[in-house]
Amino acid sequence: MEIDCQPEEPIASSFDEDSIVLGDVKDMRLEAEAVVNDVLFAVSQMHVSQSLNSALDVAYINVETREGNRFCLELTEAGLRVVGYAFNQVNEDLNTQYHETVYSLLDMLSPGYREAFGNALLQRLERLGQNGQ
């Protein structure tokens, strides 16, 4: 018995190769670098921890506020939160609130950050006004 069948048409794919490896999870190490670059101007020190193990789903950021307070932040899909009160310190018993943005977290932690951010915003608005925009 002979069966007449047509070869299947190739299935067109509309995904990028990163979605295979990462799925829908963002690479938190890259997100952490972006966070640092975004607000570095308004804190004393900030860097992604090299000694704590970051992964695709979690990264750790060390920050020193303008007041001299040091924190270790955890960045996940849930947001950012304080996990330690020293660089590279993770206290598993610490139950702190997640913040959707680094701005919200730093605004809560540091009046100096709030002032620096406000000043930077004001300067930018003044430059835009001078350029007639």
Short mmCIF file of C-alpha atoms in Angstrom, two decimals:
data_model
loop_
_atom_site.label_atom_id
_atom_site.label_comp_id
_atom_site.label_asym_id
_atom_site.label_seq_id
_atom_site.Cartn_x
_atom_site.Cartn_y
_atom_site.Cartn_z
CA MET A 1 0.00 0.00 0.00
CA GLU A 2 1.37 3.31 -1.02
CA ILE A 3 0.67 6.48 0.93
CA ASP A 4 0.84 9.80 -0.80
CA CYS A 5 2.07 12.43 1.59
CA GLN A 6 3.41 15.90 1.12
CA PRO A 7 6.55 17.00 2.92
CA GLU A 8 5.77 19.31 5.78
CA GLU A 9 6.44 22.96 5.25
CA PRO A 10 9.23 24.33 7.37
CA ILE A 11 8.01 26.11 10.44
CA ALA A 12 8.94 29.75 10.47
CA SER A 13 10.44 30.83 13.75
CA SER A 14 10.14 34.32 15.18
CA PHE A 15 12.24 34.01 18.33
CA ASP A 16 15.77 35.17 18.98
CA GLU A 17 18.47 32.81 20.17
CA ASP A 18 18.74 34.51 23.59
CA SER A 19 15.20 33.43 24.39
CA ILE A 20 16.32 29.81 24.17
CA VAL A 21 19.02 30.27 26.74
CA LEU A 22 17.36 32.81 28.98
CA GLY A 23 13.68 32.08 28.49
CA ASP A 24 11.71 35.04 29.79
CA VAL A 25 14.24 35.73 32.57
CA LYS A 26 16.33 38.87 32.27
CA ASP A 27 20.05 38.57 32.97
CA MET A 28 20.21 40.33 36.33
CA ARG A 29 23.96 40.85 36.03
CA LEU A 30 23.37 43.11 33.03
CA GLU A 31 20.44 44.80 34.75
CA ALA A 32 22.63 45.45 37.79
CA GLU A 33 25.30 47.16 35.67
CA ALA A 34 22.61 49.37 34.14
CA VAL A 35 21.30 50.28 37.61
CA VAL A 36 24.79 51.24 38.77
CA ASN A 37 25.45 53.38 35.69
CA ASP A 38 22.11 55.13 36.08
CA VAL A 39 22.57 56.45 39.64
CA LEU A 40 26.32 56.43 40.26
CA PHE A 41 26.38 60.24 40.08
CA ALA A 42 24.19 60.52 43.20
CA VAL A 43 25.96 58.13 45.61
CA SER A 44 29.49 57.92 47.00
CA GLN A 45 30.21 54.42 45.65
CA MET A 46 28.25 51.80 43.79
CA HIS A 47 29.30 48.61 42.02
CA VAL A 48 28.11 45.12 41.23
CA SER A 49 29.54 42.70 43.77
CA GLN A 50 32.34 40.55 42.40
CA SER A 51 32.54 38.30 45.46
CA LEU A 52 28.87 37.33 45.77
CA ASN A 53 27.61 34.87 43.18
CA SER A 54 25.30 36.53 40.71
CA ALA A 55 23.18 34.51 38.31
CA LEU A 56 20.64 35.05 35.61
CA ASP A 57 17.93 35.59 38.22
CA VAL A 58 19.81 37.50 40.95
CA ALA A 59 22.62 40.04 41.26
CA TYR A 60 24.10 41.91 44.20
CA ILE A 61 25.02 45.57 44.24
CA ASN A 62 27.13 47.32 46.86
CA VAL A 63 26.26 50.95 47.50
CA GLU A 64 27.64 53.61 49.81
CA THR A 65 25.33 56.57 50.25
CA ARG A 66 26.51 60.18 50.45
CA GLU A 67 26.00 59.89 54.22
CA GLY A 68 28.60 57.08 54.36
CA ASN A 69 26.14 54.24 55.00
CA ARG A 70 26.93 50.99 53.21
CA PHE A 71 24.39 48.51 51.92
CA CYS A 72 24.32 45.31 49.91
CA LEU A 73 21.33 45.23 47.57
CA GLU A 74 19.74 42.23 45.92
CA LEU A 75 18.30 42.67 42.43
CA THR A 76 15.74 40.14 41.20
CA GLU A 77 12.63 40.18 39.02
CA ALA A 78 10.74 41.23 42.17
CA GLY A 79 12.83 44.40 42.41
CA LEU A 80 15.59 45.69 44.66
CA ARG A 81 15.93 45.27 48.40
CA VAL A 82 18.53 45.68 51.13
CA VAL A 83 20.02 42.31 52.15
CA GLY A 84 22.98 43.57 54.20
CA TYR A 85 24.38 46.58 55.98
CA ALA A 86 27.92 46.19 54.66
CA PHE A 87 29.46 45.50 51.26
CA ASN A 88 29.16 41.86 50.11
CA GLN A 89 27.03 40.92 53.11
CA VAL A 90 23.83 38.92 52.75
CA ASN A 91 21.79 38.41 55.90
CA GLU A 92 19.24 35.69 55.12
CA ASP A 93 17.18 36.69 58.18
CA LEU A 94 16.74 40.25 56.95
CA ASN A 95 13.20 40.76 55.68
CA THR A 96 13.21 44.09 53.87
CA GLN A 97 10.74 45.57 51.42
CA TYR A 98 11.25 45.22 47.67
CA HIS A 99 11.33 48.41 45.61
CA GLU A 100 10.39 48.49 41.94
CA THR A 101 13.12 50.99 41.12
CA VAL A 102 16.55 51.92 42.41
CA TYR A 103 15.30 55.51 42.65
CA SER A 104 12.62 54.54 45.15
CA LEU A 105 15.05 52.50 47.24
CA LEU A 106 17.76 55.16 47.34
CA ASP A 107 15.21 57.88 48.00
CA MET A 108 14.24 55.99 51.16
CA LEU A 109 17.83 55.27 52.23
CA SER A 110 19.60 58.54 51.50
CA PRO A 111 18.58 62.21 51.81
CA GLY A 112 21.88 62.99 50.03
CA TYR A 113 20.78 60.90 47.06
CA ARG A 114 17.46 62.71 46.97
CA GLU A 115 19.21 66.09 46.97
CA ALA A 116 21.76 65.08 44.29
CA PHE A 117 19.05 63.63 42.08
CA GLY A 118 16.90 66.75 42.46
CA ASN A 119 19.86 69.02 41.68
CA ALA A 120 20.76 67.01 38.57
CA LEU A 121 17.17 67.19 37.38
CA LEU A 122 17.03 70.94 37.97
CA GLN A 123 20.31 71.48 36.07
CA ARG A 124 19.02 69.48 33.14
CA LEU A 125 15.79 71.46 33.03
CA GLU A 126 17.77 74.71 33.11
CA ARG A 127 19.95 73.53 30.20
CA LEU A 128 16.86 72.61 28.21
CA GLY A 129 15.42 76.07 28.92
CA GLN A 130 18.63 77.76 27.79
CA ASN A 131 18.58 75.77 24.56
CA GLY A 132 15.03 76.96 23.90
CA GLN A 133 13.45 73.55 24.17
#
